[in-house]
XYZ file of C-alpha atoms in Angstrom:
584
model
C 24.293 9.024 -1.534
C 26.770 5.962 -0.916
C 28.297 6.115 2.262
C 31.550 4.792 2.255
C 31.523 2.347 5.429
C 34.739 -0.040 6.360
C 33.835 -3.055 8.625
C 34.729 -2.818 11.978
C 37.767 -5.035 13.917
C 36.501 -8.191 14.410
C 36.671 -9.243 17.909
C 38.405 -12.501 18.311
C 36.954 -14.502 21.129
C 35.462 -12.110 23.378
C 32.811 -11.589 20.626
C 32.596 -15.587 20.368
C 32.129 -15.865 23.292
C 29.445 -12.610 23.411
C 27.715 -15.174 20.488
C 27.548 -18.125 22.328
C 25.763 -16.366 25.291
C 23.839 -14.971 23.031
C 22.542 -18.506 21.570
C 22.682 -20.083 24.582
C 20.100 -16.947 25.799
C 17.962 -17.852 23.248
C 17.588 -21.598 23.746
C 17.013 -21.051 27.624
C 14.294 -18.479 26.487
C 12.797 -20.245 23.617
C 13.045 -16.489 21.993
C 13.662 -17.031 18.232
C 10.479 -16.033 16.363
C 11.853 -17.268 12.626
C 15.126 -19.466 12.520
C 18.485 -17.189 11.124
C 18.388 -17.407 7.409
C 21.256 -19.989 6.156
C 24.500 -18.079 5.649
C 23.821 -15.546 8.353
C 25.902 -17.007 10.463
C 29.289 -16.157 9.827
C 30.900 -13.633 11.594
C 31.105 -9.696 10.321
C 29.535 -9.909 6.801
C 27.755 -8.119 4.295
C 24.260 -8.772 4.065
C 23.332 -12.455 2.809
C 22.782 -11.921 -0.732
C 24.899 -9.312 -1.155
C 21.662 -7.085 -0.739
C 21.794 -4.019 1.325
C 19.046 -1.716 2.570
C 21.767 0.996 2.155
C 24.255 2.688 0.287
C 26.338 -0.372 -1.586
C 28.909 -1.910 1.086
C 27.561 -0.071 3.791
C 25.513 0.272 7.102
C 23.237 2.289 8.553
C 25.693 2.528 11.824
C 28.761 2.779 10.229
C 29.117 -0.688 11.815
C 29.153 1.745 15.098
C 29.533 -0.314 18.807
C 26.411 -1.744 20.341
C 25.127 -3.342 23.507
C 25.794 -6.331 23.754
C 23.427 -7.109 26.760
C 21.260 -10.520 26.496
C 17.420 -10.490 27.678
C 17.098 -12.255 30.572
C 16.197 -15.900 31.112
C 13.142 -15.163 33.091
C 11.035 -14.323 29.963
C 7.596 -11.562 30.130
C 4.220 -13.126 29.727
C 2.714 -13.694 26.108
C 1.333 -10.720 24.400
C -1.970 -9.297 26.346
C -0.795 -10.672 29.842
C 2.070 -8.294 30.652
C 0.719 -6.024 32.648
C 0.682 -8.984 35.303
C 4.276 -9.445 34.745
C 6.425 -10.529 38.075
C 8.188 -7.810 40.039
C 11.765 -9.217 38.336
C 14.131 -8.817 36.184
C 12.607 -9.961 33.284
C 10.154 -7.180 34.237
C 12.119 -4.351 34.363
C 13.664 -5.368 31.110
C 10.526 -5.755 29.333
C 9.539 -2.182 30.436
C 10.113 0.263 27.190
C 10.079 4.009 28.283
C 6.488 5.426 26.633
C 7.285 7.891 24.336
C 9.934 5.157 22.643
C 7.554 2.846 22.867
C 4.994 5.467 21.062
C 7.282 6.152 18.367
C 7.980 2.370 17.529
C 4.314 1.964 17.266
C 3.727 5.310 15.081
C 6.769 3.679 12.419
C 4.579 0.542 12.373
C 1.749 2.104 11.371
C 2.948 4.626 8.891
C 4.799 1.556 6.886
C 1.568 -0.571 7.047
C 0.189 2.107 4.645
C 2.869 3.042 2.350
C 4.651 -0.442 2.142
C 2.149 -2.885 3.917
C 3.822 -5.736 1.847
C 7.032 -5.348 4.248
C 5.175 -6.236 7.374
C 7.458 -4.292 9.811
C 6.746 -5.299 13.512
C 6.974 -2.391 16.074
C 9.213 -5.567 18.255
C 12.335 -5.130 15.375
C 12.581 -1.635 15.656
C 12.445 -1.999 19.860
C 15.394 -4.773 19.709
C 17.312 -2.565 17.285
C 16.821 0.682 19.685
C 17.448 -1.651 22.842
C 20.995 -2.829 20.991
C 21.968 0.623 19.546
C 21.015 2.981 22.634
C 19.475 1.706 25.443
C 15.797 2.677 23.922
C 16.928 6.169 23.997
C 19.296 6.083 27.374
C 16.410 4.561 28.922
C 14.019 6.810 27.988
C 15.857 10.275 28.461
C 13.723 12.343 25.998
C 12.042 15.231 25.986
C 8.034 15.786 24.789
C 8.704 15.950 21.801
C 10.641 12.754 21.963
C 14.203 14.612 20.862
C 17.079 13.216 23.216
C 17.911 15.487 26.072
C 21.557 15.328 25.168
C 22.663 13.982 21.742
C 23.724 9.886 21.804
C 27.133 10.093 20.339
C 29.036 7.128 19.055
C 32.797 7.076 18.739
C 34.905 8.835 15.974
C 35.148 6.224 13.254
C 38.510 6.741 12.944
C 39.705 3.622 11.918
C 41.331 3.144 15.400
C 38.964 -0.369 15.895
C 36.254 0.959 13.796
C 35.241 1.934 10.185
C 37.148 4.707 8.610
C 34.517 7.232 7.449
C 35.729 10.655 7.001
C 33.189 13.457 7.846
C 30.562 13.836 5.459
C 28.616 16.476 6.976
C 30.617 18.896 8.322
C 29.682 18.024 11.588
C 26.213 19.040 11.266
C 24.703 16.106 12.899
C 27.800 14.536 14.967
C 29.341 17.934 15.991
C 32.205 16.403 14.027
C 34.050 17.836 11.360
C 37.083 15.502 10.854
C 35.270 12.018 11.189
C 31.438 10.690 11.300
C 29.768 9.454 14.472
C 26.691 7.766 14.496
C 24.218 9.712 16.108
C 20.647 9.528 17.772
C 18.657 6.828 19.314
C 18.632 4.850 16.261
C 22.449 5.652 15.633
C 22.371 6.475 11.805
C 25.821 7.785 10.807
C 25.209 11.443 9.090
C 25.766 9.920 5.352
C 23.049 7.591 5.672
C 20.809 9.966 7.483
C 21.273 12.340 4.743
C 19.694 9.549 2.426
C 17.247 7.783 4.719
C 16.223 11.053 7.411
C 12.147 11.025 8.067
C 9.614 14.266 9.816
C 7.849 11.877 11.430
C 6.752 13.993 14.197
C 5.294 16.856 11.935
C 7.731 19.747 12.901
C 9.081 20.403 9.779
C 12.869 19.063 10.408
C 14.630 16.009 9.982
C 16.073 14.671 13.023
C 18.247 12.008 13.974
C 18.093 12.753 18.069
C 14.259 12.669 17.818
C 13.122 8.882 18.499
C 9.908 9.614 16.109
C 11.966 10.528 13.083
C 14.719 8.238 13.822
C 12.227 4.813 14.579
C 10.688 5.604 10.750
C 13.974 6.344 9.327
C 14.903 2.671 10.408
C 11.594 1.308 9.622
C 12.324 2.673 5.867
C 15.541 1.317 6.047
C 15.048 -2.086 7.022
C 12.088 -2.260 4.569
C 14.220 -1.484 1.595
C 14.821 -3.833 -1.543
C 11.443 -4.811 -1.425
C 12.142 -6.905 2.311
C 8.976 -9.356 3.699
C 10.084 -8.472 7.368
C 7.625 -12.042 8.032
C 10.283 -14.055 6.305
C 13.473 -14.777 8.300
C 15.814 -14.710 5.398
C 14.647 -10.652 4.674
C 14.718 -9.982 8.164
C 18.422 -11.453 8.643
C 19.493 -9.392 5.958
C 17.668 -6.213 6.984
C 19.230 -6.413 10.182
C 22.873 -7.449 8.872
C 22.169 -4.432 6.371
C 22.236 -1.686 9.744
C 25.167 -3.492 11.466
C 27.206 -6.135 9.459
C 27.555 -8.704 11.998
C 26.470 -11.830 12.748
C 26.804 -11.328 16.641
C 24.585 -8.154 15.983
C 22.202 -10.172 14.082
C 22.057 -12.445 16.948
C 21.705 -10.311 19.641
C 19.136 -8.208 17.972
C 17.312 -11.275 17.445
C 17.550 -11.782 21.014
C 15.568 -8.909 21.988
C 13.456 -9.021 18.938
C 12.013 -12.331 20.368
C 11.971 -11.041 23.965
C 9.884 -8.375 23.041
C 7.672 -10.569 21.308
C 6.792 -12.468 24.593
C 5.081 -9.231 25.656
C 6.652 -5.739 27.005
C 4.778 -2.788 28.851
C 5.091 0.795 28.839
C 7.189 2.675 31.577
C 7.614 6.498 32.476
C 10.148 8.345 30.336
C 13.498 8.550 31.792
C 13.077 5.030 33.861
C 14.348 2.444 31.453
C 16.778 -0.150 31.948
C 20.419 0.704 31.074
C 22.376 -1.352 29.177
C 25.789 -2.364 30.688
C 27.951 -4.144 28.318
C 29.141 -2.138 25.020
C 30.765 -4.003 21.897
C 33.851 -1.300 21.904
C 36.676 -2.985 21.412
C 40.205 -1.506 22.739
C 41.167 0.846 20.159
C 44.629 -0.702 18.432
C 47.414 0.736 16.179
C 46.152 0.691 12.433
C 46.105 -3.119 10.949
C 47.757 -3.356 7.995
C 44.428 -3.285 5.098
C 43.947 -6.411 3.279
C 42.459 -6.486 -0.041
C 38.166 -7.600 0.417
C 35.622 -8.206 -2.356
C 33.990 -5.154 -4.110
C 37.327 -3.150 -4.119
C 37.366 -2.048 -0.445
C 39.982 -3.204 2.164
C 39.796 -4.340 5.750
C 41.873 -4.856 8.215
C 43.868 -8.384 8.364
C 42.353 -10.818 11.141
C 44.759 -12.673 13.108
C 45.041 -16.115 12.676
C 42.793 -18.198 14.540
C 44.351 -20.652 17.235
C 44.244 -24.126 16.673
C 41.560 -26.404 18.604
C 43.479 -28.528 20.563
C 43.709 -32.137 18.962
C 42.096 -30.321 15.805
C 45.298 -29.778 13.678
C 45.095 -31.983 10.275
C 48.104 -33.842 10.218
C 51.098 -32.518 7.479
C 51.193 -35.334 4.973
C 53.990 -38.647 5.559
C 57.005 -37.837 3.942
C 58.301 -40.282 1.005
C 60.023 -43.284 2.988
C 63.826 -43.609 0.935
C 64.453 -45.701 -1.520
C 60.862 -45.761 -2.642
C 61.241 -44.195 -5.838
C 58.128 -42.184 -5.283
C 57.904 -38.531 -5.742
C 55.145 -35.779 -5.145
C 52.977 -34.990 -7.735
C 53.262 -31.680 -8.844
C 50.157 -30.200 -8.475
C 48.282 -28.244 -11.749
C 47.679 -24.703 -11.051
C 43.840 -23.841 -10.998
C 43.198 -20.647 -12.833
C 40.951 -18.476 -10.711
C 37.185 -18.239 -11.388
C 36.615 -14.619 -12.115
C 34.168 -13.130 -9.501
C 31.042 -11.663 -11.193
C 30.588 -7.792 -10.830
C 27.968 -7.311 -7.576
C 24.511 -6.214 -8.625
C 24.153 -2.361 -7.697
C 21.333 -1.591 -5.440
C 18.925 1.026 -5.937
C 18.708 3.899 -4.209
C 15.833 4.616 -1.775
C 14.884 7.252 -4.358
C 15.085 4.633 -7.228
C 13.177 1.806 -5.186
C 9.438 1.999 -5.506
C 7.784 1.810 -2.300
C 3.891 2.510 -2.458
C 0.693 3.234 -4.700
C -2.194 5.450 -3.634
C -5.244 7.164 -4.764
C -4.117 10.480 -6.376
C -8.023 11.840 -5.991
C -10.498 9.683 -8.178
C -14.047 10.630 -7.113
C -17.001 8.104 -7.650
C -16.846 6.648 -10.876
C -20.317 6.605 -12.530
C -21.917 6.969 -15.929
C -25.016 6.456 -18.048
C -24.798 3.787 -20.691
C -23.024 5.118 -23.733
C -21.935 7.974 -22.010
C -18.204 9.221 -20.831
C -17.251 9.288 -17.194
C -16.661 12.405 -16.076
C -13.840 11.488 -13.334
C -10.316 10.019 -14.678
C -8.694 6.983 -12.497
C -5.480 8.663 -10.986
C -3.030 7.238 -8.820
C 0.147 8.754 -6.792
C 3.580 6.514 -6.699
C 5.958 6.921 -4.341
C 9.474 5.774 -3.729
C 10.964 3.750 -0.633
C 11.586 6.984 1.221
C 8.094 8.439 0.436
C 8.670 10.911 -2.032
C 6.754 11.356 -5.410
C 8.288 8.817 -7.873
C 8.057 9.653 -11.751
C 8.579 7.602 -15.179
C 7.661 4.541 -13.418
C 5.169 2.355 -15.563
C 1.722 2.234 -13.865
C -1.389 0.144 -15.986
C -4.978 0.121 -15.542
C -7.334 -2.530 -16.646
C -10.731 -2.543 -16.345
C -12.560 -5.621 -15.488
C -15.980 -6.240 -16.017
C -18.925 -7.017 -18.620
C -20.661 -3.822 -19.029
C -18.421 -3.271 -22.518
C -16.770 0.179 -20.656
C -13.483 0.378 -22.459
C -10.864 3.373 -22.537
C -10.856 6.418 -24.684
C -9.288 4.414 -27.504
C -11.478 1.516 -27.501
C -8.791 -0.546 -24.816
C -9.491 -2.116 -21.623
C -6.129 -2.215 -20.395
C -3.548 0.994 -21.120
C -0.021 1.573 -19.754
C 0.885 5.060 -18.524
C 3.925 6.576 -17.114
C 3.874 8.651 -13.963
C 5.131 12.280 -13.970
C 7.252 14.203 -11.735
C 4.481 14.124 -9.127
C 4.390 10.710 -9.103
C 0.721 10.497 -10.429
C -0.058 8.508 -13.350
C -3.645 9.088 -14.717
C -6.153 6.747 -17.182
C -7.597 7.980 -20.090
C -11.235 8.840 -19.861
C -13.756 5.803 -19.588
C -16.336 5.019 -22.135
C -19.565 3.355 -20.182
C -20.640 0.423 -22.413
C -24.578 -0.002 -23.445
C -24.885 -2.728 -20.300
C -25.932 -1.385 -17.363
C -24.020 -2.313 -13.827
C -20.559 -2.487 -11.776
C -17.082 -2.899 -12.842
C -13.540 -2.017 -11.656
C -10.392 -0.929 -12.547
C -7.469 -1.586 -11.222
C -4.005 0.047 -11.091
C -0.670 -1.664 -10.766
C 2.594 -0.521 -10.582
C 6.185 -2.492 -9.738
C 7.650 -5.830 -11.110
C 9.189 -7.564 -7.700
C 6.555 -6.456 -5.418
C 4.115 -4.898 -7.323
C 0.874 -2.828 -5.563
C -2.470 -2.783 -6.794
C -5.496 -0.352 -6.305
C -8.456 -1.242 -7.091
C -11.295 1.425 -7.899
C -14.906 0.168 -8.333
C -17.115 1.822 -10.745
C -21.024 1.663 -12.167
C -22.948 1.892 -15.889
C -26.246 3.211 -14.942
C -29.828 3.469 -17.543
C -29.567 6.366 -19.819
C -31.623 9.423 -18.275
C -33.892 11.995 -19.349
C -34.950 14.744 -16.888
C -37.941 15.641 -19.354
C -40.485 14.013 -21.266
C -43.412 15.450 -23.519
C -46.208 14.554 -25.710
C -45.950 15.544 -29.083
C -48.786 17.041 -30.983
C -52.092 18.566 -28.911
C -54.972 16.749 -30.807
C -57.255 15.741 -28.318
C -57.372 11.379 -27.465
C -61.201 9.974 -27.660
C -62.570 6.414 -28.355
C -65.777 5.054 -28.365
C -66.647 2.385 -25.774
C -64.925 -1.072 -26.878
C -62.376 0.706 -29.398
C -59.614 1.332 -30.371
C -57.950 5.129 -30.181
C -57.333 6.302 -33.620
C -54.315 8.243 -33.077
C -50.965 7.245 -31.347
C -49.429 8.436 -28.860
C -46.157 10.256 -29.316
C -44.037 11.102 -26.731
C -40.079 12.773 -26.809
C -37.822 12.414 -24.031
C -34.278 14.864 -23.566
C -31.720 15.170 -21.333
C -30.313 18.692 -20.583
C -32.055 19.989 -23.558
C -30.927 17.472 -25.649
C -32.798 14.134 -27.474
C -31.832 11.006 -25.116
C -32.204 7.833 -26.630
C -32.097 4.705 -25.101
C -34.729 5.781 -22.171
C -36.550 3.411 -20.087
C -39.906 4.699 -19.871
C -43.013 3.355 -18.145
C -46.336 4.009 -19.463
C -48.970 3.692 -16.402
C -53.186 4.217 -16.666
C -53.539 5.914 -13.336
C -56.727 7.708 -11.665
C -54.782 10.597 -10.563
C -52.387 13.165 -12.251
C -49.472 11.918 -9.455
C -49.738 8.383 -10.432
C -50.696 7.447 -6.861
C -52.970 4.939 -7.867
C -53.537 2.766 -10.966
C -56.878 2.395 -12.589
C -58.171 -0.755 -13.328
C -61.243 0.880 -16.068
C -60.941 2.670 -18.559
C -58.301 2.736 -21.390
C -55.591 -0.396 -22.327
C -52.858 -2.185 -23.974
C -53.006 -5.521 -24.971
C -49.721 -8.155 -24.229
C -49.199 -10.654 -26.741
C -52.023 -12.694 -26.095
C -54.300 -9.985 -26.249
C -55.215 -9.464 -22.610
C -55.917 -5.913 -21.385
C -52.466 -4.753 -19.738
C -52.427 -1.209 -18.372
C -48.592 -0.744 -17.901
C -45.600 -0.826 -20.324
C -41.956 -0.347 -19.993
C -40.991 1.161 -23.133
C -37.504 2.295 -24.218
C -37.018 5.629 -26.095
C -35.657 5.370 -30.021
C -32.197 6.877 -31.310
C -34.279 10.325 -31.714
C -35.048 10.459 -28.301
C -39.039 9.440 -29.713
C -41.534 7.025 -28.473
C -44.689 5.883 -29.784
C -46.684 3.970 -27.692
C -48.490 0.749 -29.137
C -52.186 1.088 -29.725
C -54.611 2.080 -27.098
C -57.796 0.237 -26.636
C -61.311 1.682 -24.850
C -63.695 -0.629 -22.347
C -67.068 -0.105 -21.917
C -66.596 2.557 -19.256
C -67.121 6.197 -20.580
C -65.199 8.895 -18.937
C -61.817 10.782 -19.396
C -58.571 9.230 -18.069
C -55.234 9.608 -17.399
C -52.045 8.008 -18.730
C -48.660 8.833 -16.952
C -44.897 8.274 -18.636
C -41.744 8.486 -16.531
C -38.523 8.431 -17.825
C -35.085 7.471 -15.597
C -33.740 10.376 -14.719
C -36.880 12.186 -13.321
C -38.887 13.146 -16.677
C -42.767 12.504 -16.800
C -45.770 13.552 -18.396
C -49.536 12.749 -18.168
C -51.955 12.556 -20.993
C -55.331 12.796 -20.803
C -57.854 9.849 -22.540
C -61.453 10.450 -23.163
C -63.770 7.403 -23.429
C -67.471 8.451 -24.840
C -70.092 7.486 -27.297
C -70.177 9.399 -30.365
C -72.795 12.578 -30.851
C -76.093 11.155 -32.603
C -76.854 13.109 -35.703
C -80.688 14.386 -35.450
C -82.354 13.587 -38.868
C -83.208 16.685 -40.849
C -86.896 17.774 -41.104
C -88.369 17.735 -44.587
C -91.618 20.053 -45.608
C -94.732 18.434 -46.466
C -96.128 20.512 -49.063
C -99.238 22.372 -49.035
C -102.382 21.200 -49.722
């Protein structure tokens, strides 16, 4: 929802002069974490770029007074040394009432995981709350961190403010002609009604409550795809919630202070700020036409510096004969159209697991768990019909249902967007897949997955005829084994043949029955693989010199196994048949 924001009075020289303490603060205190991006520094403005975390040609304040109180010279320790801070000023200011302090944390945190790539710091959303409200009046909160009386700013009335006529019928700003910003974080009700966060898990949407308000602002000043590390995207976050340089600055201010270290004070004890931006309310300035349609009020004309004035040029001395040239009219470039920006609902924010479970199958077979993935907007919410693809990445010759390795698909009203089933290739081992989503900053998730060995969870001999050799020979008949898996032929088994002594395959026997390798040397284990059928005949079997019956044990992957018995023994000698010597 646009909210219709007009820029606020600018304030002549008592706001210069507000911006040269403020600079003057900073190089005493060596604050500044990132230099101001070029062409922040300006005066009241619209965010460099023309780029706005907001509605188009607004702010999240309504471009509402702020504090324009300066950190003090004496800066707090570095980061991890400020609980030895002096009893001082600088200490006291440094102080941030806890559960303000908690809150500011909490928004950190939460936009680490669904927009790490903005890199909020906890310290932007402190200066901002500092500047706005005084971190909440000092701290005057209740324990669920809702204000203990609402933070109200002036009617924007147009009387030295932006004219914005109430949107919400005074639901928020007990207002029903005009909007106020409201809350700790002073969001006027338009843009709350856009940006508004349950951060604290009760189930509403509150502007006086410091938890939903901090990740409201966090959202906000992460929007347009914003690197909060680089100075120009933090300038222009910060311009986008108040559109002035002399905000920017003195949120920078405090930004850096805060940076230098802070430390947590008791609710309710916080240092007050002193020194609001209000200006004196004056009649109505007569509007002035400003880029992008909207009009402003007419600044008055700056005073000349003293000595400063560019000469008017020498008149023509008489008699000269010269004249002044007329001059040839310029035509007037024509101003391109601004570029709209999105909407938080229209700005993709984040990419997470929409429930894959562990993605593993047997060679040639199909995985039984689809890669899904959730995407979400810049306000959280499910987003749909944005483009998400998945490639998989790997040499085990997995491909898509399809025969693809890399498919496009769009998300649905949920937000998830899931891959079409996976196809394990013959190699066995790892792989991945990942998911991306986005063109400016795009997110990737990354989902590792594993071919295993074909299985077979049983294994038996086929045919019953009973396996005997002489001493030194060969068995006549092969051994024929099938292996299944789930009741059905599995092909592609690794199976082990192993001459053991005992019917667990405990221990292997060095007598008895053989192979031969390839050089003809006994050998007494294989690793076979099954045939397309799910068959396996073993290569020929040869008998020592030692008699006896024996034992030959197959195991399959996947748990199968079977053991066959071998008999080594010397064949039965024939007795030779008595013949009758006739009779005398």
């Amino acid at each position: 929802m646009a909210a219709h924001i007009r820029r606020r009075l600018r304030k002549g020289a008592t706001t210069t002069a507000v911006a040269a303490a403020a600079v003057a603060a900073l190089a005493a205190s060596q604050a500044p974490a990132a230099p101001l991006a070029e062409g922040a520094t300006g005066g009241d403005q619209q965010a460099a770029g023309g780029e706005s975390g907001g509605p188009e040609d607004g702010a999240a304040t309504g471009n509402s007074p702020y504090y324009t109180d300066l950190p003090p010279l004496i800066t707090p320790d570095r980061p991890g040394s400020s609980s030895n801070l002096p009893a001082a000023t600088g200490s006291a200011e440094a102080g941030i009432p806890a559960s303000v302090l908690a809150a500011y944390k909490q928004a950190e945190r939460t936009v680490a995981t669904t927009d790490p790539a903005c890199r909020l710091p906890w310290q932007l959303l402190a200066a901002i709350g500092k500047v706005e409200s005084g971190q909440a009046r000092g701290g005057q909160v209740d324990a669920n961190g809702t204000t203990l009386s609402p933070i109200l700013g002036p009617a924007l009335n147009g009387q030295g403010f932006a004219l914005i006529k109430d949107t919400d019928g005074g639901a928020y700003d007990s207002d029903a002609v005009h909007d106020r910003a409201v809350g700790p974080m002073q969001f006027i009700p338009s843009t709350w009604a856009t940006w508004g966060q349950d951060a604290n898990g009760d189930g509403r949407k509150d502007p006086n409550n410091i938890y939903d308000a901090a990740l409201a602002a966090g959202r906000y000043l992460c929007a347009g795809g914003r690197n909060l590390a680089v100075a120009a995207d933090l300038d222009r976050a910060v311009l986008s919630y108040n559109q002035s340089t002399e905000y920017l600055r003195t949120v920078r201010s405090w930004f850096a202070y805060y940076q230098r270290g802070t430390h947590e004070v008791p609710d309710g004890s916080g240092v007050l700020p002193t020194a609001p931006s209000t200006p004196t309310p004056s009649p109505t300035p007569t509007p002035s036409p400003t880029p992008g349609g909207t009009t402003g009020p007419t600044p008055s004309p700056s005073p000349s510096k003293p000595g400063g004035a560019k000469p008017s040029p020498s008149p023509s001395k008489p008699g000269d004969g010269s004249t002044s040239p007329t001059p040839t009219p310029t035509p007037p470039r024509p101003t391109p159209p601004p570029k709209p920006t999105p909407s938080p609902a229209e700005t993709f924010g984040s990419l997470e697991n929409a429930g894959t479970g562990p993605l593993t199958a047997t060679a040639g077979g199909t995985f039984e768990e689809r890669v899904s993935v959730r995407a979400r907007n810049a306000l959280g919410a499910p987003m749909a019909q944005l483009p998400v693809t998945f490639t998989i990445n790997g040499t085990t010759g997995t491909l898509f249902d399809g025969g693809k390795k890399k498919v496009t698909v769009i998300s649905k009203a949920d937000g998830t967007a899931t891959a079409p089933a996976l196809k394990a290739g013959e190699k066995t081992g790892e792989f991945t897949v990942t998911a991306t989503a986005g063109t400016n900053r795009p997110r990737t998730l990354t989902y590792e997955a594993s071919v295993t060995a074909r299985q077979a969870d049983k294994i038996v001999r086929v045919g019953d005829k009973a396996l005997v050799a002489a001493p030194g020979e060969k068995f006549a008949d092969a051994v024929t084994v099938k292996a299944t898996h789930k009741g059905i032929a599995a092909p592609g088994v690794a199976v082990t043949a192993t001459m053991v002594k005992d019917s667990l395959g405990l221990i292997d026997n060095d007598k008895g029955p053989y192979f031969k390798d390839a050089d003809g040397k006994p050998l007494r284990t294989l690793d076979l693989t099954t045939g397309a059928d799910g068959l396996l005949q073993l290569p020929e079997i040869f008998a020592d010199e030692n008699p006896g019956t024996y034992k030959l044990r197959l195991t399959t992957e996947g748990g199968g196994s079977v053991v066959i018995e071998l008999t080594v023994q010397a064949p039965e000698e024939t007795a030779p048949e008595e013949t009758e010597t006739p009779e005398a």
